[in-house]
mmCIF file of C-alpha atoms in Angstrom:
data_model
loop_
_atom_site.group_PDB
_atom_site.id
_atom_site.type_symbol
_atom_site.label_atom_id
_atom_site.label_comp_id
_atom_site.label_asym_id
_atom_site.label_seq_id
_atom_site.Cartn_x
_atom_site.Cartn_y
_atom_site.Cartn_z
ATOM 1 C CA MET A 989 3.276 38.864 21.333
ATOM 2 C CA GLU A 990 5.694 41.774 21.100
ATOM 3 C CA MET A 991 5.758 41.503 17.303
ATOM 4 C CA SER A 992 1.977 41.779 16.998
ATOM 5 C CA GLU A 993 2.004 44.882 19.221
ATOM 6 C CA GLN A 994 4.709 46.373 16.993
ATOM 7 C CA SER A 995 2.658 45.517 13.889
ATOM 8 C CA ARG A 996 -0.441 47.149 15.376
ATOM 9 C CA ARG A 997 1.526 50.301 16.168
ATOM 10 C CA GLU A 998 2.948 50.464 12.660
ATOM 11 C CA GLU A 999 -0.505 49.972 11.140
ATOM 12 C CA PHE A 1000 -1.925 52.668 13.429
ATOM 13 C CA LEU A 1001 0.790 55.115 12.356
ATOM 14 C CA LYS A 1002 0.051 54.366 8.691
ATOM 15 C CA THR A 1003 -3.628 55.193 9.200
ATOM 16 C CA GLN A 1004 -2.681 58.405 10.983
ATOM 17 C CA GLU A 1005 -0.464 59.419 8.057
ATOM 18 C CA VAL A 1006 -3.674 59.890 6.049
ATOM 19 C CA PHE A 1007 -4.412 62.877 8.324
ATOM 20 C CA ARG A 1008 -1.125 64.562 7.413
ATOM 21 C CA SER A 1009 -1.483 63.754 3.733
ATOM 22 C CA ASN A 1010 -5.053 65.089 3.499
ATOM 23 C CA ALA A 1011 -4.155 68.174 5.542
ATOM 24 C CA PHE A 1012 -1.345 69.026 3.127
ATOM 25 C CA LYS A 1013 -3.559 68.454 0.062
ATOM 26 C CA ILE A 1014 -6.419 70.545 1.465
ATOM 27 C CA ILE A 1015 -4.157 73.475 2.361
ATOM 28 C CA ASN A 1016 -2.601 73.385 -1.127
ATOM 29 C CA LEU A 1017 -6.008 73.319 -2.802
ATOM 30 C CA MET A 1018 -7.300 76.200 -0.683
ATOM 31 C CA LEU A 1019 -4.225 78.276 -1.573
ATOM 32 C CA LYS A 1020 -4.781 77.538 -5.266
ATOM 33 C CA TRP A 1021 -8.493 78.356 -5.075
ATOM 34 C CA ARG A 1022 -7.820 81.569 -3.165
ATOM 35 C CA ASP A 1023 -5.924 82.884 -6.178
ATOM 36 C CA GLY A 1024 -5.185 86.201 -4.491
ATOM 37 C CA ALA A 1025 -8.837 87.089 -3.879
ATOM 38 C CA LEU A 1026 -8.972 89.052 -0.644
ATOM 39 C CA ARG A 1027 -12.484 87.897 0.226
ATOM 40 C CA ARG A 1028 -11.259 84.288 0.263
ATOM 41 C CA LYS A 1029 -8.282 84.908 2.582
ATOM 42 C CA HIS A 1030 -10.371 84.437 5.726
ATOM 43 C CA LEU A 1031 -11.237 80.894 4.609
ATOM 44 C CA VAL A 1032 -7.560 80.029 4.207
ATOM 45 C CA ASP A 1033 -6.805 81.555 7.630
ATOM 46 C CA GLU A 1034 -9.623 79.525 9.128
ATOM 47 C CA ILE A 1035 -8.675 76.222 7.521
ATOM 48 C CA ILE A 1036 -5.007 76.529 8.496
ATOM 49 C CA HIS A 1037 -6.043 77.246 12.098
ATOM 50 C CA SER A 1038 -8.423 74.283 12.111
ATOM 51 C CA ILE A 1039 -5.974 71.817 10.558
ATOM 52 C CA PHE A 1040 -3.058 72.855 12.780
ATOM 53 C CA PHE A 1041 -5.273 72.599 15.868
ATOM 54 C CA LEU A 1042 -6.432 69.117 14.860
ATOM 55 C CA GLY A 1043 -2.831 68.160 14.119
ATOM 56 C CA LYS A 1044 -1.835 69.262 17.610
ATOM 57 C CA ILE A 1045 -4.469 67.080 19.317
ATOM 58 C CA ASN A 1046 -4.005 64.128 16.961
ATOM 59 C CA ASN A 1047 -2.343 60.953 18.198
ATOM 60 C CA PRO A 1048 0.433 61.098 17.182
ATOM 61 C CA PRO A 1049 0.514 64.903 17.077
ATOM 62 C CA TYR A 1050 1.531 66.708 13.895
ATOM 63 C CA THR A 1051 3.281 70.061 14.036
ATOM 64 C CA PRO A 1052 2.633 72.660 11.337
ATOM 65 C CA LYS A 1053 6.131 71.902 10.010
ATOM 66 C CA SER A 1054 5.407 68.173 9.755
ATOM 67 C CA ILE A 1055 2.148 68.889 7.900
ATOM 68 C CA VAL A 1056 3.362 71.374 5.283
ATOM 69 C CA GLY A 1057 7.164 71.204 5.290
ATOM 70 C CA VAL A 1058 9.733 73.930 5.918
ATOM 71 C CA GLU A 1059 9.405 75.892 2.669
ATOM 72 C CA MET A 1060 5.620 76.167 2.706
ATOM 73 C CA LEU A 1061 5.659 76.852 6.449
ATOM 74 C CA THR A 1062 7.707 80.018 5.930
ATOM 75 C CA ASP A 1063 5.315 81.273 3.249
ATOM 76 C CA LEU A 1064 2.236 80.458 5.337
ATOM 77 C CA GLU A 1065 3.640 82.207 8.427
ATOM 78 C CA ARG A 1066 4.279 85.315 6.346
ATOM 79 C CA ASP A 1067 0.938 85.363 4.501
ATOM 80 C CA PHE A 1068 -1.337 83.942 7.223
ATOM 81 C CA PRO A 1069 0.135 84.827 10.642
ATOM 82 C CA LEU A 1070 -3.088 84.518 12.698
ATOM 83 C CA PRO A 1071 -3.464 80.729 12.559
ATOM 84 C CA PHE A 1072 0.066 80.369 13.905
ATOM 85 C CA GLN A 1073 -0.767 82.650 16.839
ATOM 86 C CA TYR A 1074 -3.960 80.849 17.793
ATOM 87 C CA TYR A 1075 -3.929 77.170 16.791
ATOM 88 C CA SER A 1076 -2.456 76.057 20.122
ATOM 89 C CA SER A 1077 -4.503 78.375 22.355
ATOM 90 C CA GLN A 1078 -7.927 78.815 20.711
ATOM 91 C CA LEU A 1079 -10.435 76.322 19.389
ATOM 92 C CA PRO A 1080 -11.208 76.651 15.690
ATOM 93 C CA LYS A 1081 -14.684 77.896 14.807
ATOM 94 C CA ARG A 1082 -15.410 74.865 12.617
ATOM 95 C CA GLY A 1083 -13.918 71.869 10.896
ATOM 96 C CA PRO A 1084 -11.694 72.111 7.825
ATOM 97 C CA PHE A 1085 -14.180 70.644 5.367
ATOM 98 C CA SER A 1086 -16.695 73.346 6.232
ATOM 99 C CA CYS A 1087 -14.135 75.892 4.983
ATOM 100 C CA VAL A 1088 -13.577 73.828 1.829
ATOM 101 C CA MET A 1089 -17.330 73.816 1.222
ATOM 102 C CA ASP A 1090 -17.584 77.596 1.687
ATOM 103 C CA MET A 1091 -14.719 78.089 -0.758
ATOM 104 C CA MET A 1092 -16.506 75.884 -3.282
ATOM 105 C CA VAL A 1093 -19.712 77.915 -2.820
ATOM 106 C CA LEU A 1094 -17.736 81.123 -3.483
ATOM 107 C CA LEU A 1095 -16.097 79.625 -6.573
ATOM 108 C CA LYS A 1096 -19.215 78.062 -8.098
ATOM 109 C CA GLY A 1097 -21.886 80.493 -6.864
ATOM 110 C CA GLN A 1098 -24.459 79.580 -4.208
ATOM 111 C CA GLY A 1099 -27.152 78.888 -6.814
ATOM 112 C CA ASN A 1100 -25.137 76.136 -8.523
ATOM 113 C CA GLU A 1101 -26.011 73.369 -6.085
ATOM 114 C CA ASP A 1102 -25.276 70.436 -8.404
ATOM 115 C CA GLN A 1103 -21.846 71.813 -9.375
ATOM 116 C CA ILE A 1104 -20.951 72.428 -5.725
ATOM 117 C CA LYS A 1105 -21.976 68.938 -4.622
ATOM 118 C CA GLN A 1106 -20.224 67.290 -7.569
ATOM 119 C CA SER A 1107 -17.025 69.290 -6.991
ATOM 120 C CA LEU A 1108 -16.985 68.264 -3.321
ATOM 121 C CA ARG A 1109 -17.622 64.607 -4.258
ATOM 122 C CA ASP A 1110 -14.801 64.739 -6.808
ATOM 123 C CA LEU A 1111 -12.484 66.271 -4.232
ATOM 124 C CA ILE A 1112 -13.241 63.509 -1.736
ATOM 125 C CA ASN A 1113 -13.074 60.657 -4.223
ATOM 126 C CA LEU A 1114 -10.160 61.813 -6.381
ATOM 127 C CA GLU A 1115 -7.946 64.132 -4.343
ATOM 128 C CA LEU A 1116 -8.422 62.835 -0.808
ATOM 129 C CA SER A 1117 -8.921 59.132 -1.419
ATOM 130 C CA GLU A 1118 -6.428 56.795 0.117
ATOM 131 C CA LYS A 1119 -6.147 53.029 0.191
ATOM 132 C CA ASN A 1120 -7.004 53.325 3.851
ATOM 133 C CA SER A 1121 -10.729 53.523 4.553
ATOM 134 C CA LYS A 1122 -10.313 56.407 7.015
ATOM 135 C CA LYS A 1123 -10.757 59.768 5.325
ATOM 136 C CA PHE A 1124 -9.431 62.251 7.841
ATOM 137 C CA LEU A 1125 -10.641 65.857 7.543
ATOM 138 C CA VAL A 1126 -13.457 64.844 5.172
ATOM 139 C CA SER A 1127 -17.185 65.183 5.770
ATOM 140 C CA THR A 1128 -19.546 62.436 4.680
ATOM 141 C CA THR A 1129 -22.756 64.462 4.393
ATOM 142 C CA ILE A 1130 -23.536 67.675 2.525
ATOM 143 C CA CYS A 1131 -26.719 69.524 3.457
ATOM 144 C CA VAL A 1132 -28.487 72.181 1.393
ATOM 145 C CA SER A 1133 -31.289 74.280 2.837
ATOM 146 C CA GLN A 1134 -33.545 76.553 0.832
ATOM 147 C CA LYS A 1135 -36.564 78.608 1.923
ATOM 148 C CA SER A 1136 -38.507 77.995 -1.272
ATOM 149 C CA THR A 1137 -38.141 75.873 -4.377
ATOM 150 C CA GLU A 1138 -37.831 78.884 -6.660
ATOM 151 C CA ASN A 1139 -34.562 78.942 -8.585
ATOM 152 C CA ASN A 1140 -33.577 82.375 -7.283
ATOM 153 C CA SER A 1141 -34.097 81.380 -3.638
ATOM 154 C CA VAL A 1142 -30.907 81.571 -1.554
ATOM 155 C CA ARG A 1143 -29.311 78.233 -0.687
ATOM 156 C CA TYR A 1144 -27.461 77.579 2.559
ATOM 157 C CA TYR A 1145 -24.844 74.828 2.654
ATOM 158 C CA GLY A 1146 -23.461 72.732 5.481
ATOM 159 C CA VAL A 1147 -21.354 69.628 5.984
ATOM 160 C CA SER A 1148 -21.267 66.960 8.655
ATOM 161 C CA MET A 1149 -18.732 66.951 11.443
ATOM 162 C CA SER A 1150 -17.182 63.790 12.823
ATOM 163 C CA THR A 1151 -14.080 62.591 14.553
ATOM 164 C CA SER A 1152 -12.548 59.381 15.777
ATOM 165 C CA GLY A 1153 -10.799 58.622 19.023
ATOM 166 C CA ARG A 1154 -11.452 59.677 22.584
ATOM 167 C CA PRO A 1155 -9.603 63.030 22.967
ATOM 168 C CA PRO A 1156 -10.882 64.564 19.696
ATOM 169 C CA GLY A 1157 -14.405 63.303 20.416
ATOM 170 C CA GLN A 1158 -14.387 64.845 23.884
ATOM 171 C CA ILE A 1159 -13.143 68.161 22.528
ATOM 172 C CA ILE A 1160 -15.854 68.232 19.849
ATOM 173 C CA SER A 1161 -18.496 67.410 22.478
ATOM 174 C CA CYS A 1162 -17.307 70.238 24.708
ATOM 175 C CA CYS A 1163 -17.449 72.671 21.804
ATOM 176 C CA LEU A 1164 -21.007 71.699 20.908
ATOM 177 C CA LEU A 1165 -22.606 71.257 24.331
ATOM 178 C CA PRO A 1166 -24.165 74.287 26.011
ATOM 179 C CA GLN A 1167 -21.994 75.178 28.980
ATOM 180 C CA HIS A 1168 -25.011 75.952 31.186
ATOM 181 C CA LEU A 1169 -25.751 72.208 31.418
ATOM 182 C CA GLY A 1170 -22.889 71.906 33.874
ATOM 183 C CA GLN A 1171 -20.795 69.818 31.512
ATOM 184 C CA SER A 1172 -17.202 69.767 32.654
ATOM 185 C CA CYS A 1173 -14.779 70.139 29.776
ATOM 186 C CA SER A 1174 -11.502 70.536 31.551
#
């Protein structure tokens, strides 16, 4: 009996490693895509905050150091100090993949819907695919809204949000529920 419990724990830890692996890959990609552009810095700030927050509440928890390593950690702290100040005391504004999507919209241009969707699909299927079926930090649905069908009409993009496990699910629910409904989120 003890051996099967040990095996389950080891398997659980392997599935959780996908979180750390995807977090590292996403941060690296966002840094590459930023390419020094000042208007993209806020997306990198936001994604680092979001990933570090999710790492903190993950089971098992991941520290920023365990996600990115010592060398990258030093560079990130220097270039993006705000996420380090707030990831353990403030909720992120949105999930990491929403930041990835916004970066892709900036890179491709909001009118290039097919390129944006294909780039996000490629990212999920090529960069963030693991043998494990769980795809941590990845959205499964992309939504595009447009006021009219004219080609020059502005498109608005969104991605789905999901989580697994009780603590993350409760935190997401508390973030989304209106507080006036008397919902206790302590």
